[in-house]
Amino acid sequence: MKRADWAEVVAKRWKVHHLPELKKQGPLLRRGVRLLEEFRPQLQLDPHALPEQPFDLHLLNLNSLYRRSRELYLKQGGVFIPSLVSSPRTLSSPNLLDPVIEFSPIQRELVWSAIDPIASKSTGRLLELRSYCTSLFHEQNHRILWKLLPGAPPDRSGLRRYLNFAESLVITTDMALGDGLGPGLASLFYGMGVIYDPGTTVYQELSRGNPRDRSRSQLKRQYRNYLQASLHATYLILELYSSKDIFKVIRALFPVLEALGMRAAKRSGKLDQAFIQYTNIQWQRRHRHFLVENLCRVNDSTLNLLLNLSEDPLDNRQQYLIAEKWFDLIGL
């Protein structure tokens, strides 16, 4: 069975685009693990796959963006360490700046908990194990991006904008991964906790609506425009702008996108509120001194090269240009 064939079968059999509340996800998680395990023999081996990282080989088989991120991270000297690490510890750690990523090697335990006749009767164990799943794609992209970005300004507001831009660009790349997989597959891996976005049909819609006389580069440009709108909307959300103001800004900056721009803004508005209002802010405050030491590369020769982003929400010129370089690098 070809890669596209088994992926299509998985998506059709999954048939879940929206996950229920957390306490009701156990049976779905069990079904998803069983489904992915059923098709594991169809996967092609990949030298970059991490043993026991849940469904890493599946994603490497499925998506070129996922593979490109792994290749770039390893090429720049990135290291993976198998270790028991929970999602909360990952989110609170300053290790985001280190060229080392921890991951929990729990795939066999996860699969056993889903298929064993006795263990699978209770889904509580599965939900617990999922809290140890890591989105390696997200973690890799943060570390790759640090190499691309100029130094950060040391003042509080400048550093905040710098960090929020970096986070928004990585989140936007999560969106692109979800769209590339399509919601039929992305929602499955999102439910497993190994990617951070459940995907939309935007890329599929643009592809289907693309006239034959238009080149692939034009389709790519149209989707990039959508990602640029998503990026700036996400950045403004992290900057704590209201949804009403964000819609106005996106309309002003991306008028040619029309309804697609509004979809980008609405999608960005679905970012977890606890992350926006608490996790992101507290992480920046808690690790400020560490961040200044490691990101604010200030001396007489670099002072004018720091990434000082504008306070004006209608001025996204620097963000736009850096995002274009990032999209080129990551393969979007």
Coordinates of N, CA, C and O in Angstrom, one line a residue, residues 21 62 80 111 149 164 187 210 235 258 281 302 312 328:
E21 N -14.6 17.6 25.0 CA -13.8 18.1 26.2 C -12.9 17.0 26.7 O -13.1 15.8 26.5
L62 N 4.5 11.0 6.3 CA 3.4 11.7 5.8 C 3.7 13.1 5.2 O 3.1 13.5 4.3
F80 N 18.7 15.1 20.5 CA 17.5 14.6 21.2 C 17.9 13.7 22.3 O 18.9 12.9 22.2
V111 N 0.8 2.3 23.1 CA 0.1 1.3 22.3 C -0.4 0.2 23.2 O -1.6 -0.3 23.0
L149 N 17.0 34.6 13.5 CA 16.6 35.9 14.0 C 17.9 36.7 14.4 O 18.9 36.2 14.9
N164 N 7.3 37.4 21.5 CA 6.0 37.1 21.0 C 6.0 36.9 19.5 O 5.2 36.1 19.0
S187 N -6.1 16.2 13.0 CA -6.9 16.1 14.3 C -6.5 14.9 15.0 O -6.5 14.8 16.3
N210 N -7.6 26.4 -7.6 CA -6.5 27.0 -8.4 C -6.7 26.7 -9.9 O -6.6 25.5 -10.2
Y235 N 0.5 37.2 16.5 CA 1.4 38.1 17.2 C 0.6 39.1 18.0 O 0.9 39.4 19.2
E258 N -9.3 39.4 1.7 CA -10.8 39.4 1.9 C -11.2 38.4 3.0 O -10.7 38.5 4.1
I281 N 3.1 34.8 29.4 CA 3.5 35.9 30.1 C 4.4 35.5 31.3 O 5.5 36.1 31.5
T302 N 26.8 45.5 17.0 CA 25.6 44.9 16.7 C 24.4 45.7 17.1 O 23.2 45.3 16.9
D312 N 3.7 50.0 16.6 CA 2.5 50.2 15.8 C 1.9 48.9 15.3 O 2.7 48.2 14.5
D328 N 11.0 30.3 3.3 CA 11.9 29.8 2.4 C 12.7 28.7 3.0 O 13.0 27.6 2.4

